[in-house]
Amino acid sequence: MAVCGDKELLVSLLSGSATSDGLSRRFLGVHFDSRRLTEGNLFIALKGKRSGEEFLPSAFGNGASLALVHRKIANDKALLDSFEFKDRVVAVDDTLEAFWKLSKWWRDQISARLIAVTGSLGKTTTKRILAALLSPIGKGGFSEGSFNNHIGVPYTLCSLAEDDMWGVLEVGMNHKGEIARLADLIKPDVGIITGIAPVHMEFFSSLKEVADAKCELLGGISKGGVGAVLNDNPELKEAALKAVPETVTLKWFGTREGSTVRLVDSQSCGLDGYIHKIEICGKTMPFKTRLLGSHNGINVAAALMGVISAFPSVDLTALRDSLLSVMPEKGRLNPLVLPNGALVLDDSYNSSPEALKESLRILGELGEGRKTVAVLGDMLELGDKSEQMHKEIGKWLCQHPYAGYLLTFGTHSKAISKEFKPSLHVDTIEELYNALLEEGFEIALVKGSRGMRLDRVVSMLRDDL
């Protein structure tokens, strides 16, 4: 059962104000989206592009039991007097701050072993693998989608049940200090840092700054907990050693010697995924996944590190088959076979230099002896190094010609096509789609940052061919 309580609890815990009627009225679970809440939820009216209070009629119409609103709204007596559900509203100074207070209180009520995952790359996949591996152990919960920010993390905490055995929370950031605050809220038993890469660089001047920001997670780990960090990056390792508190045990995973969990080898099974050989405390075991790419071996290693840190006595051989339930997600190297037999690798959800290189490697691996096309959009949020990084991808592709032909779309990706030939740069999605059809392909990789919306090309291919 998720976070629960009554109107009186909200008033006392959150320094709220409300009418004296219906203090015993209860709620079960929370949501901030009036369209997605379920019967009995507490609706939290957060301020976004529009005031959350505008959605109160929708929230109560969809079954909300109670609602948190901003006090300035509640002080509008004329508004409340005309409001049908005025006795089901609790007013607070700041609904987001109150949301955090509620989730912090609920964190202290639950007994689940909590694992927090952050990193420049792989955190969402690692979270999904962790949830699959932990599912045979017992009941638990994990972050929806990419619910990894100042709203998603408290929501996930409030979604966990008192009797859950485990919880996995994804933690993201754009600025220094964000992870520290989220980690302090979660107080994880295990904190995993999957690695660092030049992603979301517009607010950071170097990878060292990124490493320091990611390692803020270690400072929030509960006393006696474990910090699990990728062993392959010297800057990250140095930052972790400086950041880890004395009360936290630091352990390593990766490909290097000295890792508690070490990726030894990855073997491709074509579109059926990969077999990753992983050494755990000196014993090597195979782990089969349906996810494309050798890079997912590190994600599996990270997840295994999390499992054995949270549940040291677990029998990993009993958990291996659960990995097969983790399927490629839409937009994340998801293979789509079109009616004409051509293959599209839909990787349109996001892009960054290292992730793009790995996707191009997979295109080359699957496309050996076949006609391959890479359809690339801009890699966004790279800051003032964006032009340089796009140009470097073009040079890298010249040295590693995994694509037979290149199509680019966007402002910055033009630098890639200037370096690599044969290629064509276009200015619209329609031109991109038509150029791809005209060129023809047996395998096409479609990859770009979310803001480029290259999923439109994938949809057009799926619908038209």
CSV table of C-alpha atoms in Angstrom, one decimal:
chain,number,residue,atom,x,y,z
A,1,MET,CA,0.0,0.0,0.0
A,2,ALA,CA,1.5,3.4,-1.0
A,3,VAL,CA,1.6,6.5,1.2
A,4,CYS,CA,-1.6,6.8,3.1
A,5,GLY,CA,-3.1,8.9,5.8
A,6,ASP,CA,-5.9,11.4,6.5
A,7,LYS,CA,-6.7,15.0,6.3
A,8,GLU,CA,-5.6,15.6,9.9
A,9,LEU,CA,-2.2,14.1,9.2
A,10,LEU,CA,-1.7,16.5,6.3
A,11,VAL,CA,-2.6,19.4,8.4
A,12,SER,CA,-0.2,18.5,11.3
A,13,LEU,CA,2.7,17.1,9.2
A,14,LEU,CA,2.7,19.8,6.5
A,15,SER,CA,1.6,22.8,8.7
A,16,GLY,CA,-1.5,22.9,6.6
A,17,SER,CA,-4.8,24.7,7.1
A,18,ALA,CA,-8.2,23.3,6.3
A,19,THR,CA,-11.8,23.4,7.4
A,20,SER,CA,-12.6,21.3,10.5
A,21,ASP,CA,-15.0,19.1,8.6
A,22,GLY,CA,-13.9,15.7,7.4
A,23,LEU,CA,-10.5,15.5,9.3
A,24,SER,CA,-10.7,11.7,9.2
A,25,ARG,CA,-11.1,11.6,5.5
A,26,ARG,CA,-8.4,9.3,4.2
A,27,PHE,CA,-6.2,9.1,1.1
A,28,LEU,CA,-4.2,6.3,-0.5
A,29,GLY,CA,-1.4,7.2,-2.9
A,30,VAL,CA,-0.6,10.6,-4.5
A,31,HIS,CA,-0.4,12.1,-8.0
A,32,PHE,CA,0.3,15.5,-9.5
A,33,ASP,CA,-1.5,14.8,-12.8
A,34,SER,CA,-5.3,15.0,-12.5
A,35,ARG,CA,-5.6,12.7,-15.6
A,36,ARG,CA,-3.6,9.9,-14.1
A,37,LEU,CA,-4.6,9.7,-10.5
A,38,THR,CA,-6.7,6.8,-9.2
A,39,GLU,CA,-9.7,6.6,-6.8
A,40,GLY,CA,-8.7,7.7,-3.3
A,41,ASN,CA,-5.5,9.5,-4.3
A,42,LEU,CA,-4.2,12.8,-2.8
A,43,PHE,CA,-3.9,15.3,-5.6
A,44,ILE,CA,-1.0,17.7,-5.3
A,45,ALA,CA,-1.6,20.9,-7.2
A,46,LEU,CA,1.9,21.8,-8.4
A,47,LYS,CA,2.7,25.0,-10.3
A,48,GLY,CA,3.8,24.4,-13.9
A,49,LYS,CA,2.9,26.3,-17.0
A,50,ARG,CA,-0.5,26.6,-15.4
A,51,SER,CA,-1.6,26.6,-11.8
A,52,GLY,CA,-2.3,23.1,-10.5
A,53,GLU,CA,-5.4,24.4,-8.8
A,54,GLU,CA,-7.0,24.9,-12.2
A,55,PHE,CA,-7.2,21.1,-12.4
A,56,LEU,CA,-9.0,20.6,-9.0
A,57,PRO,CA,-12.4,19.9,-10.7
A,58,SER,CA,-10.7,17.3,-13.0
A,59,ALA,CA,-8.9,15.7,-10.0
A,60,PHE,CA,-11.9,15.3,-7.9
A,61,GLY,CA,-14.0,14.2,-10.9
A,62,ASN,CA,-11.4,11.4,-11.4
A,63,GLY,CA,-11.7,10.2,-7.8
A,64,ALA,CA,-9.2,12.3,-5.8
A,65,SER,CA,-10.0,12.0,-2.1
A,66,LEU,CA,-8.1,15.1,-0.9
A,67,ALA,CA,-5.9,17.8,-2.5
A,68,LEU,CA,-3.0,20.0,-1.5
A,69,VAL,CA,-3.2,23.6,-2.7
A,70,HIS,CA,-1.2,26.8,-2.3
A,71,ARG,CA,-2.3,28.8,0.7
A,72,LYS,CA,-2.8,32.0,-1.4
A,73,ILE,CA,-5.4,30.1,-3.4
A,74,ALA,CA,-7.2,28.9,-0.3
A,75,ASN,CA,-7.1,32.4,1.1
A,76,ASP,CA,-9.4,33.5,-1.7
A,77,LYS,CA,-12.6,33.0,0.4
A,78,ALA,CA,-14.9,33.8,-2.5
A,79,LEU,CA,-13.3,31.1,-4.6
A,80,LEU,CA,-13.4,28.4,-1.8
A,81,ASP,CA,-17.0,29.2,-0.8
A,82,SER,CA,-18.0,28.6,-4.3
A,83,PHE,CA,-16.0,25.4,-4.5
A,84,GLU,CA,-17.9,22.2,-4.2
A,85,PHE,CA,-15.0,20.3,-2.6
A,86,LYS,CA,-13.7,23.0,-0.2
A,87,ASP,CA,-13.8,20.6,2.8
A,88,ARG,CA,-11.4,18.2,1.0
A,89,VAL,CA,-8.6,20.8,0.4
A,90,VAL,CA,-5.5,21.3,2.6
A,91,ALA,CA,-3.7,24.6,2.1
A,92,VAL,CA,0.1,24.9,2.4
A,93,ASP,CA,2.6,27.6,1.7
A,94,ASP,CA,4.3,25.6,-1.1
A,95,THR,CA,2.8,22.4,-2.5
A,96,LEU,CA,6.2,21.1,-3.9
A,97,GLU,CA,7.8,21.6,-0.5
A,98,ALA,CA,4.9,19.9,1.1
A,99,PHE,CA,5.2,17.0,-1.4
A,100,TRP,CA,8.8,16.6,-0.3
A,101,LYS,CA,7.9,16.7,3.4
A,102,LEU,CA,5.3,14.0,2.8
A,103,SER,CA,7.7,11.8,0.9
A,104,LYS,CA,10.4,12.3,3.5
A,105,TRP,CA,8.0,11.2,6.2
A,106,TRP,CA,6.9,8.2,4.2
A,107,ARG,CA,10.5,7.2,3.6
A,108,ASP,CA,10.8,6.8,7.4
A,109,GLN,CA,7.7,4.5,7.5
A,110,ILE,CA,8.8,2.0,4.9
A,111,SER,CA,11.3,-0.8,5.4
A,112,ALA,CA,12.3,-1.6,1.8
A,113,ARG,CA,15.9,-1.7,0.9
A,114,LEU,CA,16.4,1.3,-1.4
A,115,ILE,CA,18.8,1.5,-4.3
A,116,ALA,CA,19.4,4.8,-6.0
A,117,VAL,CA,20.9,4.9,-9.5
A,118,THR,CA,22.6,7.8,-11.2
A,119,GLY,CA,25.1,8.3,-14.1
A,120,SER,CA,25.5,10.1,-17.4
A,121,LEU,CA,24.6,6.9,-19.3
A,122,GLY,CA,22.7,3.8,-18.6
A,123,LYS,CA,20.8,4.7,-15.4
A,124,THR,CA,17.3,4.0,-16.9
A,125,THR,CA,18.4,0.6,-18.3
A,126,THR,CA,20.2,-0.3,-15.1
A,127,LYS,CA,17.1,0.6,-13.1
A,128,ARG,CA,15.0,-1.7,-15.3
A,129,ILE,CA,17.5,-4.5,-15.0
A,130,LEU,CA,17.7,-4.1,-11.3
A,131,ALA,CA,13.9,-4.3,-11.0
A,132,ALA,CA,13.8,-7.5,-13.1
A,133,LEU,CA,16.6,-9.1,-11.0
A,134,LEU,CA,15.0,-8.2,-7.7
A,135,SER,CA,11.4,-9.3,-8.7
A,136,PRO,CA,12.0,-12.9,-7.7
A,137,ILE,CA,13.2,-11.8,-4.2
A,138,GLY,CA,9.9,-10.2,-3.3
A,139,LYS,CA,7.5,-7.3,-3.9
A,140,GLY,CA,9.0,-3.9,-4.7
A,141,GLY,CA,8.7,-0.8,-6.8
A,142,PHE,CA,10.8,1.4,-9.1
A,143,SER,CA,10.7,4.8,-10.9
A,144,GLU,CA,8.3,5.1,-13.8
A,145,GLY,CA,9.9,6.1,-17.1
A,146,SER,CA,12.4,8.8,-16.4
A,147,PHE,CA,10.8,10.0,-13.1
A,148,ASN,CA,14.2,11.1,-11.8
A,149,ASN,CA,13.9,14.7,-10.8
A,150,HIS,CA,12.6,16.9,-8.0
A,151,ILE,CA,9.0,15.7,-8.7
A,152,GLY,CA,9.6,12.1,-9.9
A,153,VAL,CA,11.8,11.1,-6.9
A,154,PRO,CA,9.3,12.1,-4.2
A,155,TYR,CA,6.5,10.6,-6.3
A,156,THR,CA,8.4,7.2,-6.5
A,157,LEU,CA,9.0,7.2,-2.7
A,158,CYS,CA,5.3,7.9,-2.1
A,159,SER,CA,4.4,5.0,-4.4
A,160,LEU,CA,6.3,2.4,-2.4
A,161,ALA,CA,4.4,0.2,0.0
A,162,GLU,CA,5.1,-0.3,3.7
A,163,ASP,CA,5.7,-4.1,3.0
A,164,ASP,CA,7.8,-3.7,-0.1
A,165,MET,CA,11.1,-5.5,0.2
A,166,TRP,CA,13.0,-3.2,-2.3
A,167,GLY,CA,12.7,0.0,-4.2
A,168,VAL,CA,14.8,1.3,-7.1
A,169,LEU,CA,15.0,5.0,-7.7
A,170,GLU,CA,16.5,6.7,-10.7
A,171,VAL,CA,18.3,10.1,-9.9
A,172,GLY,CA,19.0,12.7,-12.6
A,173,MET,CA,20.5,16.1,-12.6
A,174,ASN,CA,21.2,19.2,-14.7
A,175,HIS,CA,22.9,21.3,-12.1
A,176,LYS,CA,25.4,20.9,-9.3
A,177,GLY,CA,23.7,20.2,-5.9
A,178,GLU,CA,20.6,18.5,-7.3
A,179,ILE,CA,21.7,15.0,-6.7
A,180,ALA,CA,22.8,15.8,-3.1
A,181,ARG,CA,19.3,17.1,-2.3
A,182,LEU,CA,17.6,14.1,-3.9
A,183,ALA,CA,20.0,11.6,-2.2
A,184,ASP,CA,19.3,13.2,1.2
A,185,LEU,CA,15.6,12.6,0.5
A,186,ILE,CA,16.0,9.0,-0.5
A,187,LYS,CA,18.6,8.0,2.0
A,188,PRO,CA,19.4,4.9,-0.1
A,189,ASP,CA,20.9,1.7,1.3
A,190,VAL,CA,22.8,1.4,-2.0
A,191,GLY,CA,23.9,4.1,-4.4
A,192,ILE,CA,25.0,3.2,-7.9
A,193,ILE,CA,26.9,5.5,-10.3
A,194,THR,CA,26.9,4.0,-13.7
A,195,GLY,CA,29.6,6.3,-15.2
A,196,ILE,CA,30.2,9.8,-16.6
A,197,ALA,CA,30.2,11.1,-20.1
A,198,PRO,CA,29.8,14.5,-21.8
A,199,VAL,CA,26.0,14.7,-21.4
A,200,HIS,CA,24.0,17.7,-20.1
A,201,MET,CA,27.2,19.7,-20.3
A,202,GLU,CA,25.6,23.2,-20.7
A,203,PHE,CA,25.9,23.8,-16.9
A,204,PHE,CA,29.3,22.1,-16.5
A,205,SER,CA,32.7,23.1,-17.7
A,206,SER,CA,34.5,19.7,-17.5
A,207,LEU,CA,33.9,16.0,-16.9
A,208,LYS,CA,35.5,16.4,-13.5
A,209,GLU,CA,32.7,18.7,-12.5
A,210,VAL,CA,30.2,16.1,-13.8
A,211,ALA,CA,32.0,13.4,-11.8
A,212,ASP,CA,31.8,15.5,-8.6
A,213,ALA,CA,28.1,16.2,-9.1
A,214,LYS,CA,27.3,12.5,-9.7
A,215,CYS,CA,29.3,11.5,-6.6
A,216,GLU,CA,27.0,13.7,-4.5
A,217,LEU,CA,24.9,10.5,-4.3
A,218,LEU,CA,27.4,8.9,-2.0
A,219,GLY,CA,26.9,11.5,0.6
A,220,GLY,CA,23.3,10.6,1.0
A,221,ILE,CA,23.7,6.9,1.5
A,222,SER,CA,22.4,5.6,4.8
A,223,LYS,CA,25.0,4.7,7.5
A,224,GLY,CA,26.4,1.2,6.8
A,225,GLY,CA,25.3,1.3,3.2
A,226,VAL,CA,27.2,0.7,0.0
A,227,GLY,CA,28.3,3.0,-2.8
A,228,ALA,CA,28.8,1.1,-6.1
A,229,VAL,CA,30.8,3.0,-8.7
A,230,LEU,CA,32.1,2.2,-12.2
A,231,ASN,CA,35.8,1.3,-12.0
A,232,ASP,CA,36.7,2.2,-15.6
A,233,ASN,CA,36.9,6.0,-15.4
A,234,PRO,CA,39.8,7.5,-13.4
A,235,GLU,CA,38.1,10.9,-12.9
A,236,LEU,CA,35.0,9.2,-11.6
A,237,LYS,CA,37.0,6.9,-9.3
A,238,GLU,CA,39.0,9.9,-7.9
A,239,ALA,CA,35.8,11.8,-7.3
A,240,ALA,CA,34.2,8.8,-5.5
A,241,LEU,CA,37.1,8.3,-3.2
A,242,LYS,CA,37.0,11.9,-2.1
A,243,ALA,CA,33.2,12.0,-1.7
A,244,VAL,CA,32.4,8.8,0.1
A,245,PRO,CA,31.7,9.2,3.8
A,246,GLU,CA,33.4,6.9,6.4
A,247,THR,CA,30.1,5.3,7.2
A,248,VAL,CA,29.7,4.0,3.6
A,249,THR,CA,31.5,1.1,2.0
A,250,LEU,CA,32.8,1.8,-1.5
A,251,LYS,CA,32.7,-1.0,-4.0
A,252,TRP,CA,33.6,-1.2,-7.7
A,253,PHE,CA,32.1,-2.7,-10.9
A,254,GLY,CA,33.3,-2.5,-14.5
A,255,THR,CA,35.9,-4.2,-16.7
A,256,ARG,CA,39.0,-3.5,-14.7
A,257,GLU,CA,40.8,-5.8,-12.2
A,258,GLY,CA,39.8,-5.1,-8.7
A,259,SER,CA,36.1,-4.8,-9.4
A,260,THR,CA,33.8,-6.9,-7.2
A,261,VAL,CA,31.6,-7.4,-10.2
A,262,ARG,CA,33.6,-7.5,-13.4
A,263,LEU,CA,32.4,-7.7,-17.0
A,264,VAL,CA,34.7,-10.3,-18.6
A,265,ASP,CA,33.2,-10.7,-22.1
A,266,SER,CA,30.1,-9.9,-24.2
A,267,GLN,CA,29.0,-12.1,-27.1
A,268,SER,CA,26.4,-11.0,-29.6
A,269,CYS,CA,23.3,-13.1,-30.4
A,270,GLY,CA,22.2,-10.9,-33.2
A,271,LEU,CA,18.8,-9.4,-32.8
A,272,ASP,CA,18.2,-11.8,-29.9
A,273,GLY,CA,20.5,-9.8,-27.6
A,274,TYR,CA,23.8,-10.6,-25.9
A,275,ILE,CA,25.4,-13.0,-23.4
A,276,HIS,CA,27.5,-11.2,-20.9
A,277,LYS,CA,30.1,-13.2,-18.9
A,278,ILE,CA,30.4,-11.5,-15.5
A,279,GLU,CA,32.8,-12.4,-12.7
A,280,ILE,CA,31.3,-11.9,-9.3
A,281,CYS,CA,33.6,-12.2,-6.3
A,282,GLY,CA,35.9,-14.5,-8.3
A,283,LYS,CA,33.1,-16.7,-9.9
A,284,THR,CA,32.2,-16.2,-13.6
A,285,MET,CA,28.6,-16.6,-14.7
A,286,PRO,CA,26.8,-16.0,-18.0
A,287,PHE,CA,23.9,-13.5,-18.1
A,288,LYS,CA,21.7,-13.5,-21.2
A,289,THR,CA,19.8,-10.3,-22.1
A,290,ARG,CA,17.5,-9.3,-25.0
A,291,LEU,CA,19.1,-5.8,-25.1
A,292,LEU,CA,21.3,-4.9,-28.0
A,293,GLY,CA,24.8,-3.7,-27.5
A,294,SER,CA,27.9,-4.8,-25.6
A,295,HIS,CA,27.6,-1.6,-23.5
A,296,ASN,CA,24.6,-3.2,-21.7
A,297,GLY,CA,27.1,-5.6,-20.1
A,298,ILE,CA,28.2,-2.7,-17.8
A,299,ASN,CA,24.5,-2.0,-17.0
A,300,VAL,CA,24.0,-5.7,-16.0
A,301,ALA,CA,27.2,-5.6,-13.9
A,302,ALA,CA,26.0,-2.4,-12.2
A,303,ALA,CA,22.6,-4.0,-11.5
A,304,LEU,CA,24.2,-7.2,-10.1
A,305,MET,CA,26.4,-5.0,-7.9
A,306,GLY,CA,23.3,-3.4,-6.6
A,307,VAL,CA,21.6,-6.7,-5.9
A,308,ILE,CA,24.4,-8.3,-4.0
A,309,SER,CA,24.9,-5.1,-2.0
A,310,ALA,CA,21.3,-4.9,-0.9
A,311,PHE,CA,20.8,-8.6,-0.5
A,312,PRO,CA,24.2,-10.2,0.2
A,313,SER,CA,22.9,-13.8,0.6
A,314,VAL,CA,20.9,-13.9,-2.6
A,315,ASP,CA,21.4,-16.8,-5.0
A,316,LEU,CA,22.1,-15.1,-8.4
A,317,THR,CA,21.6,-18.3,-10.4
A,318,ALA,CA,18.0,-18.2,-9.4
A,319,LEU,CA,17.6,-14.6,-10.7
A,320,ARG,CA,19.2,-15.0,-14.1
A,321,ASP,CA,16.1,-15.9,-16.1
A,322,SER,CA,14.4,-12.8,-14.9
A,323,LEU,CA,16.8,-10.7,-17.1
A,324,LEU,CA,15.0,-12.1,-20.2
A,325,SER,CA,11.9,-10.0,-19.2
A,326,VAL,CA,13.8,-6.8,-19.9
A,327,MET,CA,12.9,-5.9,-23.5
A,328,PRO,CA,14.2,-3.0,-25.6
A,329,GLU,CA,12.1,0.1,-24.9
A,330,LYS,CA,10.7,2.4,-27.5
A,331,GLY,CA,13.4,4.8,-28.8
A,332,ARG,CA,16.2,2.9,-27.0
A,333,LEU,CA,17.9,0.7,-29.6
A,334,ASN,CA,14.6,-0.9,-30.3
A,335,PRO,CA,14.7,-3.2,-33.4
A,336,LEU,CA,11.7,-2.8,-35.7
A,337,VAL,CA,11.3,-5.1,-38.7
A,338,LEU,CA,9.3,-3.4,-41.4
A,339,PRO,CA,6.8,-5.2,-43.6
A,340,ASN,CA,9.3,-5.0,-46.5
A,341,GLY,CA,11.9,-6.8,-44.4
A,342,ALA,CA,14.1,-3.8,-43.7
A,343,LEU,CA,15.3,-3.3,-40.1
A,344,VAL,CA,15.1,0.0,-38.2
A,345,LEU,CA,17.1,0.5,-35.0
A,346,ASP,CA,14.9,3.0,-33.2
A,347,ASP,CA,17.3,4.9,-30.9
A,348,SER,CA,15.4,8.2,-31.1
A,349,TYR,CA,14.9,8.7,-27.4
A,350,ASN,CA,18.2,10.5,-26.8
A,351,SER,CA,21.8,11.0,-28.0
A,352,SER,CA,25.2,11.8,-26.7
A,353,PRO,CA,28.7,11.2,-28.1
A,354,GLU,CA,29.5,7.9,-26.4
A,355,ALA,CA,26.0,6.6,-26.8
A,356,LEU,CA,26.0,7.5,-30.5
A,357,LYS,CA,29.3,5.7,-31.1
A,358,GLU,CA,28.0,2.5,-29.4
A,359,SER,CA,24.8,2.7,-31.5
A,360,LEU,CA,26.9,3.1,-34.7
A,361,ARG,CA,29.0,0.1,-33.7
A,362,ILE,CA,25.8,-2.0,-33.4
A,363,LEU,CA,24.6,-0.8,-36.8
A,364,GLY,CA,27.9,-2.0,-38.3
A,365,GLU,CA,27.8,-5.3,-36.4
A,366,LEU,CA,24.2,-6.1,-37.5
A,367,GLY,CA,24.7,-4.6,-41.0
A,368,GLU,CA,27.8,-6.4,-42.1
A,369,GLY,CA,27.4,-7.2,-45.8
A,370,ARG,CA,24.1,-5.2,-46.0
A,371,LYS,CA,23.1,-1.7,-47.0
A,372,THR,CA,23.2,0.5,-43.9
A,373,VAL,CA,22.1,4.1,-43.4
A,374,ALA,CA,22.6,6.2,-40.2
A,375,VAL,CA,19.9,8.9,-39.7
A,376,LEU,CA,21.3,11.3,-37.1
A,377,GLY,CA,19.8,14.3,-35.4
A,378,ASP,CA,21.5,16.8,-33.1
A,379,MET,CA,23.0,15.8,-29.8
A,380,LEU,CA,21.6,18.5,-27.5
A,381,GLU,CA,22.7,19.9,-24.1
A,382,LEU,CA,26.4,19.8,-24.9
A,383,GLY,CA,27.0,23.4,-24.1
A,384,ASP,CA,29.7,25.5,-25.9
A,385,LYS,CA,31.5,22.3,-27.0
A,386,SER,CA,28.5,21.1,-29.2
A,387,GLU,CA,30.0,22.0,-32.6
A,388,GLN,CA,33.3,20.4,-31.7
A,389,MET,CA,31.7,17.2,-30.4
A,390,HIS,CA,29.6,16.8,-33.5
A,391,LYS,CA,32.6,17.4,-35.7
A,392,GLU,CA,34.5,14.7,-33.8
A,393,ILE,CA,31.8,12.2,-34.4
A,394,GLY,CA,32.1,12.8,-38.1
A,395,LYS,CA,35.9,12.2,-37.9
A,396,TRP,CA,35.4,9.1,-35.8
A,397,LEU,CA,32.9,7.7,-38.3
A,398,CYS,CA,35.4,8.2,-41.1
A,399,GLN,CA,37.8,6.0,-39.1
A,400,HIS,CA,35.0,3.5,-38.2
A,401,PRO,CA,32.7,3.5,-41.2
A,402,TYR,CA,29.9,1.5,-39.6
A,403,ALA,CA,27.3,3.3,-41.8
A,404,GLY,CA,27.4,3.1,-45.6
A,405,TYR,CA,25.4,6.3,-46.0
A,406,LEU,CA,24.7,9.2,-43.6
A,407,LEU,CA,21.7,11.5,-43.3
A,408,THR,CA,21.7,14.3,-40.8
A,409,PHE,CA,19.0,16.7,-39.6
A,410,GLY,CA,19.3,19.7,-37.3
A,411,THR,CA,21.6,22.7,-36.6
A,412,HIS,CA,24.7,20.9,-35.1
A,413,SER,CA,24.6,17.6,-36.9
A,414,LYS,CA,25.5,19.3,-40.1
A,415,ALA,CA,29.1,19.2,-38.8
A,416,ILE,CA,28.9,15.4,-38.8
A,417,SER,CA,27.9,15.2,-42.5
A,418,LYS,CA,30.6,17.7,-43.5
A,419,GLU,CA,33.2,15.2,-42.2
A,420,PHE,CA,31.7,11.9,-43.4
A,421,LYS,CA,30.9,11.0,-47.0
A,422,PRO,CA,28.7,9.9,-48.6
A,423,SER,CA,26.2,12.0,-46.7
A,424,LEU,CA,23.3,14.4,-47.0
A,425,HIS,CA,22.1,17.1,-44.7
A,426,VAL,CA,18.4,18.1,-44.8
A,427,ASP,CA,16.4,20.8,-43.0
A,428,THR,CA,13.0,19.2,-42.5
A,429,ILE,CA,11.6,15.8,-41.3
A,430,GLU,CA,9.8,15.4,-44.6
A,431,GLU,CA,13.1,15.9,-46.5
A,432,LEU,CA,14.8,13.4,-44.2
A,433,TYR,CA,12.1,10.8,-44.7
A,434,ASN,CA,12.1,11.2,-48.5
A,435,ALA,CA,15.9,11.1,-48.7
A,436,LEU,CA,15.9,7.9,-46.7
A,437,LEU,CA,13.4,6.3,-49.0
A,438,GLU,CA,15.2,7.4,-52.1
A,439,GLU,CA,18.5,6.1,-50.8
A,440,GLY,CA,17.0,2.8,-49.6
A,441,PHE,CA,18.3,0.6,-46.9
A,442,GLU,CA,18.4,-2.9,-45.4
A,443,ILE,CA,19.3,-1.5,-41.9
A,444,ALA,CA,18.8,2.0,-40.7
A,445,LEU,CA,19.8,3.5,-37.4
A,446,VAL,CA,17.7,6.5,-36.3
A,447,LYS,CA,19.2,8.4,-33.4
A,448,GLY,CA,19.0,11.9,-32.0
A,449,SER,CA,18.3,13.8,-28.8
A,450,ARG,CA,14.6,13.8,-27.8
A,451,GLY,CA,14.2,17.4,-28.8
A,452,MET,CA,14.9,16.5,-32.4
A,453,ARG,CA,11.8,14.2,-32.4
A,454,LEU,CA,13.2,11.7,-34.8
A,455,ASP,CA,10.6,9.3,-33.6
A,456,ARG,CA,8.5,10.9,-36.2
A,457,VAL,CA,10.7,9.3,-38.9
A,458,VAL,CA,10.3,5.9,-37.2
A,459,SER,CA,6.5,6.3,-37.2
A,460,MET,CA,6.4,7.3,-40.8
A,461,LEU,CA,8.5,4.3,-41.8
A,462,ARG,CA,6.4,1.9,-39.7
A,463,ASP,CA,3.1,3.3,-41.1
A,464,ASP,CA,4.1,3.7,-44.8
A,465,LEU,CA,6.3,0.7,-45.6
